[in-house]
Amino acid sequence: MEQPTDEVLIGKSNAGDTAAFKMLVIRHEGKVAGVIKSMLGDVSEAEDVGQEVFIRFYDALGKFRGESQVSTYLVRIAINLSLNELKRRKRAASRYTSIEAAAGKGSENMMDLKEQLNYEFGRLDPEFQAVASLRLIDGYSTVETAEILEIPLGTVLSRLARAQQKLRMALSKKLK
Amino acid sequence: MKNEHFSAYEELLLKSFDVALSAREQERLSLLMQNEPTLRRQSDQYLKIRDMMLRIEPDTFGPFFAERIMNQLKQRVNEIDYLIFFFFKKYQVLALGVLVALLITNLLLTDQLTLKSLFGVDQQTTEDILSIDLYKNLIEHP
């Protein structure tokens, strides 16, 4: 049986069909989860942010004009909420910087390459993380990344380059 | 390779991963890759990082995520209904208070507690009612 398109499901959701909205959630959960978890890590806040994304989407259903794809629209909300969460974390973490630094320094040597990549990715500036997450993890093209983040293509390329440089330099010992 | 040029070469290398280079840039990069072992090593490192990141498994929020969203939305609707109910209930209590106050005032003024006294009907004289009738006739048949 042919699956209903996102537009059809949005129309039904607007008419109060909750099953149609649930189908939209199931269809786009993976993409939203991928973006959020790549930025925040696999932590409990990730699901809270994920829920917030879909609730905001539900609230905006009536205003959704279909100018962008549903997935692009959801990823944009996910990125913005993840950035907010990262900023909130940064503010909270700045109170405990010395403790975190002491704990982090010892454990870096114990990590394998994959773990350290995750660790270093989490230490990138949120703006760099957003670009690198969309391009390198979720596989969006640079043009799509620019559209989602609503920034110029040149900015995407420079942030991407900086993010990769930082990762390479941090991981250089283990990459040999 | 001089240090001040190094970053530009690296930028070119990184650019080549994401956008199509011009023929001139491509030629320059190929030449550099042939002659610069450091750049070749960096290229390998970047490709390794990119490959690792691309192989990160697609995520989910765990089982029953959609159900949790639907429950949250349902709960929110219930909360809104509850708030609306209490918002109007507040005004219902206020209206009841006004009615009781009117009853008490009437009781004090007229010394009786009937529905007629509450609406002041028993205080109407025959002349009052006739004058209303007369006014109505005047409007209907000027």
mmCIF file of C-alpha atoms in Angstrom:
data_model
loop_
_atom_site.group_PDB
_atom_site.id
_atom_site.type_symbol
_atom_site.label_atom_id
_atom_site.label_comp_id
_atom_site.label_asym_id
_atom_site.label_seq_id
_atom_site.Cartn_x
_atom_site.Cartn_y
_atom_site.Cartn_z
ATOM 1 C CA MET A 1 0.000 0.000 0.000
ATOM 2 C CA GLU A 2 1.277 3.483 -0.857
ATOM 3 C CA GLN A 3 2.252 5.618 2.116
ATOM 4 C CA PRO A 4 0.501 8.996 2.444
ATOM 5 C CA THR A 5 2.746 11.976 1.740
ATOM 6 C CA ASP A 6 3.781 14.419 4.470
ATOM 7 C CA GLU A 7 1.399 17.014 3.000
ATOM 8 C CA VAL A 8 -1.546 14.636 3.293
ATOM 9 C CA LEU A 9 -0.600 13.762 6.874
ATOM 10 C CA ILE A 10 -0.281 17.445 7.787
ATOM 11 C CA GLY A 11 -3.720 18.138 6.324
ATOM 12 C CA LYS A 12 -5.211 15.296 8.356
ATOM 13 C CA SER A 13 -3.370 16.391 11.517
ATOM 14 C CA ASN A 14 -4.765 19.880 11.080
ATOM 15 C CA ALA A 15 -8.204 18.350 10.942
ATOM 16 C CA GLY A 16 -7.554 16.716 14.320
ATOM 17 C CA ASP A 17 -6.410 13.266 13.172
ATOM 18 C CA THR A 18 -3.888 12.359 15.877
ATOM 19 C CA ALA A 19 -2.952 9.079 14.163
ATOM 20 C CA ALA A 20 -1.742 11.097 11.158
ATOM 21 C CA PHE A 21 0.468 13.238 13.374
ATOM 22 C CA LYS A 22 1.820 10.134 15.069
ATOM 23 C CA MET A 23 2.764 8.792 11.645
ATOM 24 C CA LEU A 24 4.689 12.029 10.966
ATOM 25 C CA VAL A 25 6.555 11.618 14.255
ATOM 26 C CA ILE A 26 7.480 8.012 13.450
ATOM 27 C CA ARG A 27 8.564 8.971 9.926
ATOM 28 C CA HIS A 28 10.884 11.807 10.990
ATOM 29 C CA GLU A 29 12.091 10.613 14.403
ATOM 30 C CA GLY A 30 15.334 9.180 13.008
ATOM 31 C CA LYS A 31 16.413 12.372 11.312
ATOM 32 C CA VAL A 32 15.577 14.538 14.325
ATOM 33 C CA ALA A 33 17.230 12.087 16.738
ATOM 34 C CA GLY A 34 20.347 11.931 14.562
ATOM 35 C CA VAL A 35 20.782 15.697 14.575
ATOM 36 C CA ILE A 36 20.078 16.156 18.271
ATOM 37 C CA LYS A 37 22.172 13.230 19.474
ATOM 38 C CA SER A 38 25.095 14.198 17.285
ATOM 39 C CA MET A 39 25.052 17.627 18.910
ATOM 40 C CA LEU A 40 24.116 16.802 22.487
ATOM 41 C CA GLY A 41 25.283 13.218 22.781
ATOM 42 C CA ASP A 42 23.196 10.259 23.866
ATOM 43 C CA VAL A 43 21.897 11.899 27.024
ATOM 44 C CA SER A 44 18.469 12.185 28.602
ATOM 45 C CA GLU A 45 18.170 15.849 27.560
ATOM 46 C CA ALA A 46 18.332 14.698 23.939
ATOM 47 C CA GLU A 47 14.903 13.105 24.172
ATOM 48 C CA ASP A 48 13.484 16.163 25.951
ATOM 49 C CA VAL A 49 14.714 18.325 23.087
ATOM 50 C CA GLY A 50 13.300 15.788 20.607
ATOM 51 C CA GLN A 51 9.878 15.981 22.241
ATOM 52 C CA GLU A 52 10.030 19.766 22.213
ATOM 53 C CA VAL A 53 10.803 19.710 18.470
ATOM 54 C CA PHE A 54 7.679 17.709 17.653
ATOM 55 C CA ILE A 55 5.479 19.675 20.041
ATOM 56 C CA ARG A 56 6.597 22.932 18.423
ATOM 57 C CA PHE A 57 5.920 21.375 15.045
ATOM 58 C CA TYR A 58 2.439 20.365 16.203
ATOM 59 C CA ASP A 59 1.756 23.920 17.364
ATOM 60 C CA ALA A 60 2.944 25.315 14.034
ATOM 61 C CA LEU A 61 1.031 22.826 11.856
ATOM 62 C CA GLY A 62 -1.628 25.375 10.962
ATOM 63 C CA LYS A 63 1.036 27.822 9.813
ATOM 64 C CA PHE A 64 3.132 25.279 7.903
ATOM 65 C CA ARG A 65 3.010 26.401 4.280
ATOM 66 C CA GLY A 66 5.081 23.583 2.823
ATOM 67 C CA GLU A 67 7.707 25.973 1.440
ATOM 68 C CA SER A 68 10.380 23.666 2.809
ATOM 69 C CA GLN A 69 10.282 19.926 3.300
ATOM 70 C CA VAL A 70 8.955 18.680 6.629
ATOM 71 C CA SER A 71 12.305 17.040 7.412
ATOM 72 C CA THR A 72 14.207 20.272 6.687
ATOM 73 C CA TYR A 73 11.768 22.212 8.846
ATOM 74 C CA LEU A 74 12.104 19.739 11.720
ATOM 75 C CA VAL A 75 15.900 19.600 11.459
ATOM 76 C CA ARG A 76 15.993 23.407 11.621
ATOM 77 C CA ILE A 77 13.963 23.394 14.848
ATOM 78 C CA ALA A 78 16.132 20.559 16.197
ATOM 79 C CA ILE A 79 19.339 22.476 15.474
ATOM 80 C CA ASN A 80 18.037 25.668 17.089
ATOM 81 C CA LEU A 81 16.847 23.882 20.223
ATOM 82 C CA SER A 82 20.097 21.902 20.446
ATOM 83 C CA LEU A 83 22.091 25.120 20.180
ATOM 84 C CA ASN A 84 20.008 26.573 23.015
ATOM 85 C CA GLU A 85 20.661 23.469 25.087
ATOM 86 C CA LEU A 86 24.412 23.646 24.377
ATOM 87 C CA LYS A 87 24.497 27.300 25.415
ATOM 88 C CA ARG A 88 22.596 26.447 28.587
ATOM 89 C CA ARG A 89 25.083 23.647 29.298
ATOM 90 C CA LYS A 90 28.021 25.931 28.644
ATOM 91 C CA ARG A 91 26.691 28.443 31.150
ATOM 92 C CA ALA A 92 26.181 25.701 33.714
ATOM 93 C CA ALA A 93 29.567 24.104 32.973
ATOM 94 C CA SER A 94 31.488 27.354 33.349
ATOM 95 C CA ARG A 95 30.745 27.154 37.066
ATOM 96 C CA TYR A 96 32.564 23.819 37.254
ATOM 97 C CA THR A 97 35.305 24.333 34.678
ATOM 98 C CA SER A 98 38.219 23.374 36.892
ATOM 99 C CA ILE A 99 36.575 20.143 38.072
ATOM 100 C CA GLU A 100 35.662 19.160 34.515
ATOM 101 C CA ALA A 101 39.148 19.953 33.222
ATOM 102 C CA ALA A 102 40.738 17.837 35.904
ATOM 103 C CA ALA A 103 38.392 14.947 35.203
ATOM 104 C CA GLY A 104 38.735 15.245 31.418
ATOM 105 C CA LYS A 105 42.514 15.385 31.298
ATOM 106 C CA GLY A 106 43.054 12.014 32.829
ATOM 107 C CA SER A 107 40.345 10.219 30.937
ATOM 108 C CA GLU A 108 41.327 11.377 27.410
ATOM 109 C CA ASN A 109 44.171 8.872 27.282
ATOM 110 C CA MET A 110 41.842 6.038 28.244
ATOM 111 C CA MET A 111 39.453 6.657 25.349
ATOM 112 C CA ASP A 112 39.572 4.815 22.055
ATOM 113 C CA LEU A 113 39.529 6.808 18.824
ATOM 114 C CA LYS A 114 35.750 6.693 18.395
ATOM 115 C CA GLU A 115 35.098 7.760 21.979
ATOM 116 C CA GLN A 116 37.569 10.583 21.709
ATOM 117 C CA LEU A 117 36.030 11.720 18.434
ATOM 118 C CA ASN A 118 32.671 11.985 20.226
ATOM 119 C CA TYR A 119 34.328 13.778 23.124
ATOM 120 C CA GLU A 120 36.160 16.269 20.907
ATOM 121 C CA PHE A 121 33.066 16.809 18.771
ATOM 122 C CA GLY A 122 31.190 17.747 21.922
ATOM 123 C CA ARG A 123 33.864 20.318 22.738
ATOM 124 C CA LEU A 124 33.510 22.177 19.432
ATOM 125 C CA ASP A 125 31.729 25.533 19.381
ATOM 126 C CA PRO A 126 27.984 24.974 18.919
ATOM 127 C CA GLU A 127 27.998 26.739 15.527
ATOM 128 C CA PHE A 128 30.756 24.434 14.281
ATOM 129 C CA GLN A 129 28.950 21.435 15.706
ATOM 130 C CA ALA A 130 25.749 22.320 13.879
ATOM 131 C CA VAL A 131 27.487 22.500 10.507
ATOM 132 C CA ALA A 132 29.630 19.402 11.055
ATOM 133 C CA SER A 133 26.681 17.429 12.350
ATOM 134 C CA LEU A 134 24.501 18.158 9.322
ATOM 135 C CA ARG A 135 27.250 17.664 6.744
ATOM 136 C CA LEU A 136 29.442 14.934 8.189
ATOM 137 C CA ILE A 137 27.021 12.855 10.236
ATOM 138 C CA ASP A 138 23.618 13.357 8.636
ATOM 139 C CA GLY A 139 25.010 13.538 5.121
ATOM 140 C CA TYR A 140 23.332 16.759 3.967
ATOM 141 C CA SER A 141 25.061 18.552 1.110
ATOM 142 C CA THR A 142 26.770 21.846 1.859
ATOM 143 C CA VAL A 143 23.979 23.686 0.012
ATOM 144 C CA GLU A 144 21.303 21.918 2.077
ATOM 145 C CA THR A 145 23.258 22.646 5.260
ATOM 146 C CA ALA A 146 23.338 26.334 4.346
ATOM 147 C CA GLU A 147 19.582 26.288 3.707
ATOM 148 C CA ILE A 148 18.769 24.535 6.974
ATOM 149 C CA LEU A 149 20.938 26.838 9.065
ATOM 150 C CA GLU A 150 20.019 29.894 6.976
ATOM 151 C CA ILE A 151 23.653 30.953 6.604
ATOM 152 C CA PRO A 152 25.744 31.616 3.460
ATOM 153 C CA LEU A 153 27.474 28.698 1.737
ATOM 154 C CA GLY A 154 30.862 30.314 2.365
ATOM 155 C CA THR A 155 30.168 30.324 6.103
ATOM 156 C CA VAL A 156 29.252 26.635 5.960
ATOM 157 C CA LEU A 157 32.521 25.816 4.214
ATOM 158 C CA SER A 158 34.661 27.843 6.581
ATOM 159 C CA ARG A 159 32.959 26.469 9.722
ATOM 160 C CA LEU A 160 33.242 22.963 8.329
ATOM 161 C CA ALA A 161 36.939 23.448 7.652
ATOM 162 C CA ARG A 162 37.556 24.863 11.138
ATOM 163 C CA ALA A 163 35.605 22.036 12.789
ATOM 164 C CA GLN A 164 37.582 19.375 10.921
ATOM 165 C CA GLN A 165 40.884 21.112 11.639
ATOM 166 C CA LYS A 166 40.122 21.176 15.347
ATOM 167 C CA LEU A 167 39.116 17.514 15.320
ATOM 168 C CA ARG A 168 42.196 16.456 13.395
ATOM 169 C CA MET A 169 44.514 18.377 15.679
ATOM 170 C CA ALA A 170 42.868 16.968 18.799
ATOM 171 C CA LEU A 171 42.976 13.425 17.447
ATOM 172 C CA SER A 172 46.315 13.620 15.628
ATOM 173 C CA LYS A 173 48.118 11.343 18.086
ATOM 174 C CA LYS A 174 45.572 8.578 17.732
ATOM 175 C CA LEU A 175 45.133 9.003 13.984
ATOM 176 C CA LYS A 176 48.758 8.112 13.192
ATOM 177 C CA MET B 1 56.402 23.625 2.984
ATOM 178 C CA LYS B 2 56.376 26.986 4.694
ATOM 179 C CA ASN B 3 54.087 27.421 7.646
ATOM 180 C CA GLU B 4 52.228 30.494 6.379
ATOM 181 C CA HIS B 5 51.218 28.626 3.208
ATOM 182 C CA PHE B 6 50.374 25.487 5.039
ATOM 183 C CA SER B 7 46.950 26.642 6.200
ATOM 184 C CA ALA B 8 45.939 27.687 2.691
ATOM 185 C CA TYR B 9 46.912 24.249 1.362
ATOM 186 C CA GLU B 10 44.939 22.613 4.101
ATOM 187 C CA GLU B 11 41.948 24.811 3.303
ATOM 188 C CA LEU B 12 42.180 23.763 -0.310
ATOM 189 C CA LEU B 13 42.328 20.124 0.701
ATOM 190 C CA LEU B 14 39.279 20.505 2.944
ATOM 191 C CA LYS B 15 37.411 22.397 0.252
ATOM 192 C CA SER B 16 38.015 19.528 -2.144
ATOM 193 C CA PHE B 17 36.009 17.193 0.129
ATOM 194 C CA ASP B 18 32.853 19.277 -0.092
ATOM 195 C CA VAL B 19 32.750 21.244 -3.335
ATOM 196 C CA ALA B 20 34.004 20.772 -6.861
ATOM 197 C CA LEU B 21 37.333 22.552 -7.322
ATOM 198 C CA SER B 22 38.128 24.606 -10.385
ATOM 199 C CA ALA B 23 40.511 23.028 -12.877
ATOM 200 C CA ARG B 24 43.277 25.287 -11.631
ATOM 201 C CA GLU B 25 42.660 24.458 -7.982
ATOM 202 C CA GLN B 26 42.469 20.771 -8.782
ATOM 203 C CA GLU B 27 45.758 20.892 -10.621
ATOM 204 C CA ARG B 28 47.381 22.764 -7.743
ATOM 205 C CA LEU B 29 46.101 20.288 -5.177
ATOM 206 C CA SER B 30 47.254 17.269 -7.217
ATOM 207 C CA LEU B 31 50.705 18.756 -7.469
ATOM 208 C CA LEU B 32 50.823 19.455 -3.746
ATOM 209 C CA MET B 33 49.667 15.972 -2.908
ATOM 210 C CA GLN B 34 52.455 14.512 -5.002
ATOM 211 C CA ASN B 35 55.153 16.659 -3.434
ATOM 212 C CA GLU B 36 54.033 17.115 0.166
ATOM 213 C CA PRO B 37 53.948 14.011 2.357
ATOM 214 C CA THR B 38 52.552 16.086 5.267
ATOM 215 C CA LEU B 39 49.531 17.054 3.219
ATOM 216 C CA ARG B 40 49.032 13.435 2.157
ATOM 217 C CA ARG B 41 49.119 12.359 5.783
ATOM 218 C CA GLN B 42 46.634 15.084 6.704
ATOM 219 C CA SER B 43 44.385 14.039 3.850
ATOM 220 C CA ASP B 44 44.376 10.471 5.221
ATOM 221 C CA GLN B 45 43.543 11.768 8.703
ATOM 222 C CA TYR B 46 40.675 13.923 7.457
ATOM 223 C CA LEU B 47 39.257 11.089 5.403
ATOM 224 C CA LYS B 48 39.442 8.799 8.415
ATOM 225 C CA ILE B 49 37.580 11.330 10.595
ATOM 226 C CA ARG B 50 34.936 11.869 7.932
ATOM 227 C CA ASP B 51 34.489 8.154 7.435
ATOM 228 C CA MET B 52 34.069 7.572 11.170
ATOM 229 C CA MET B 53 31.509 10.331 11.428
ATOM 230 C CA LEU B 54 29.550 9.107 8.432
ATOM 231 C CA ARG B 55 29.405 5.616 9.930
ATOM 232 C CA ILE B 56 27.719 6.796 13.114
ATOM 233 C CA GLU B 57 24.506 4.756 13.254
ATOM 234 C CA PRO B 58 21.185 6.506 12.602
ATOM 235 C CA ASP B 59 19.601 7.276 15.933
ATOM 236 C CA THR B 60 16.208 6.962 17.526
ATOM 237 C CA PHE B 61 14.899 8.157 20.852
ATOM 238 C CA GLY B 62 14.183 4.578 21.886
ATOM 239 C CA PRO B 63 10.965 2.584 21.705
ATOM 240 C CA PHE B 64 7.564 4.278 22.028
ATOM 241 C CA PHE B 65 8.886 7.788 21.399
ATOM 242 C CA ALA B 66 5.863 8.630 19.218
ATOM 243 C CA GLU B 67 3.544 7.349 21.953
ATOM 244 C CA ARG B 68 5.271 9.561 24.518
ATOM 245 C CA ILE B 69 4.779 12.583 22.260
ATOM 246 C CA MET B 70 1.104 11.761 21.761
ATOM 247 C CA ASN B 71 0.635 11.317 25.515
ATOM 248 C CA GLN B 72 2.292 14.646 26.155
ATOM 249 C CA LEU B 73 0.023 16.359 23.632
ATOM 250 C CA LYS B 74 -3.034 14.672 25.150
ATOM 251 C CA GLN B 75 -1.932 15.698 28.631
ATOM 252 C CA ARG B 76 -1.478 19.262 27.412
ATOM 253 C CA VAL B 77 -5.012 19.326 25.967
ATOM 254 C CA ASN B 78 -6.334 18.069 29.310
ATOM 255 C CA GLU B 79 -4.401 20.784 31.123
ATOM 256 C CA ILE B 80 -5.879 23.436 28.822
ATOM 257 C CA ASP B 81 -9.393 22.053 29.394
ATOM 258 C CA TYR B 82 -8.745 22.107 33.126
ATOM 259 C CA LEU B 83 -7.536 25.723 32.982
ATOM 260 C CA ILE B 84 -10.557 26.794 30.912
ATOM 261 C CA PHE B 85 -12.880 25.033 33.370
ATOM 262 C CA PHE B 86 -11.323 26.828 36.326
ATOM 263 C CA PHE B 87 -11.186 30.149 34.508
ATOM 264 C CA PHE B 88 -14.958 30.021 33.979
ATOM 265 C CA LYS B 89 -15.591 28.505 37.379
ATOM 266 C CA LYS B 90 -14.000 31.595 38.915
ATOM 267 C CA TYR B 91 -16.567 33.781 37.138
ATOM 268 C CA GLN B 92 -19.386 31.411 38.089
ATOM 269 C CA VAL B 93 -18.458 31.858 41.745
ATOM 270 C CA LEU B 94 -18.323 35.624 41.232
ATOM 271 C CA ALA B 95 -21.810 35.635 39.655
ATOM 272 C CA LEU B 96 -23.170 33.549 42.523
ATOM 273 C CA GLY B 97 -21.640 35.987 44.991
ATOM 274 C CA VAL B 98 -23.347 38.931 43.252
ATOM 275 C CA LEU B 99 -26.681 37.074 43.343
ATOM 276 C CA VAL B 100 -26.347 36.363 47.069
ATOM 277 C CA ALA B 101 -25.405 40.003 47.710
ATOM 278 C CA LEU B 102 -28.514 41.116 45.806
ATOM 279 C CA LEU B 103 -30.662 38.733 47.816
ATOM 280 C CA ILE B 104 -29.288 40.046 51.099
ATOM 281 C CA THR B 105 -29.711 43.691 50.030
ATOM 282 C CA ASN B 106 -33.290 42.994 49.042
ATOM 283 C CA LEU B 107 -33.932 41.164 52.244
ATOM 284 C CA LEU B 108 -32.650 44.132 54.218
ATOM 285 C CA LEU B 109 -34.578 46.703 52.155
ATOM 286 C CA THR B 110 -37.888 44.907 51.699
ATOM 287 C CA ASP B 111 -37.807 42.606 54.648
ATOM 288 C CA GLN B 112 -38.888 39.652 52.533
ATOM 289 C CA LEU B 113 -37.078 36.891 50.715
ATOM 290 C CA THR B 114 -38.970 36.027 47.538
ATOM 291 C CA LEU B 115 -37.984 35.755 43.874
ATOM 292 C CA LYS B 116 -40.285 38.736 43.103
ATOM 293 C CA SER B 117 -38.606 40.904 45.693
ATOM 294 C CA LEU B 118 -35.206 39.846 44.389
ATOM 295 C CA PHE B 119 -35.990 41.255 40.940
ATOM 296 C CA GLY B 120 -37.909 44.173 42.417
ATOM 297 C CA VAL B 121 -41.144 43.073 40.711
ATOM 298 C CA ASP B 122 -43.313 43.532 43.799
ATOM 299 C CA GLN B 123 -42.083 47.113 44.098
ATOM 300 C CA GLN B 124 -43.669 48.014 40.742
ATOM 301 C CA THR B 125 -46.908 49.962 41.122
ATOM 302 C CA THR B 126 -49.818 49.659 38.688
ATOM 303 C CA GLU B 127 -49.017 53.188 37.469
ATOM 304 C CA ASP B 128 -45.454 52.135 36.608
ATOM 305 C CA ILE B 129 -46.682 49.203 34.522
ATOM 306 C CA LEU B 130 -49.342 51.351 32.809
ATOM 307 C CA SER B 131 -46.812 54.046 31.963
ATOM 308 C CA ILE B 132 -44.569 51.423 30.322
ATOM 309 C CA ASP B 133 -47.569 50.181 28.320
ATOM 310 C CA LEU B 134 -48.424 53.735 27.304
ATOM 311 C CA TYR B 135 -44.834 54.370 26.188
ATOM 312 C CA LYS B 136 -44.848 51.184 24.104
ATOM 313 C CA ASN B 137 -48.117 52.253 22.405
ATOM 314 C CA LEU B 138 -46.673 55.668 21.639
ATOM 315 C CA ILE B 139 -43.658 54.130 19.927
ATOM 316 C CA GLU B 140 -45.701 51.603 17.939
ATOM 317 C CA HIS B 141 -48.501 54.041 16.956
ATOM 318 C CA PRO B 142 -47.065 57.575 16.993
#
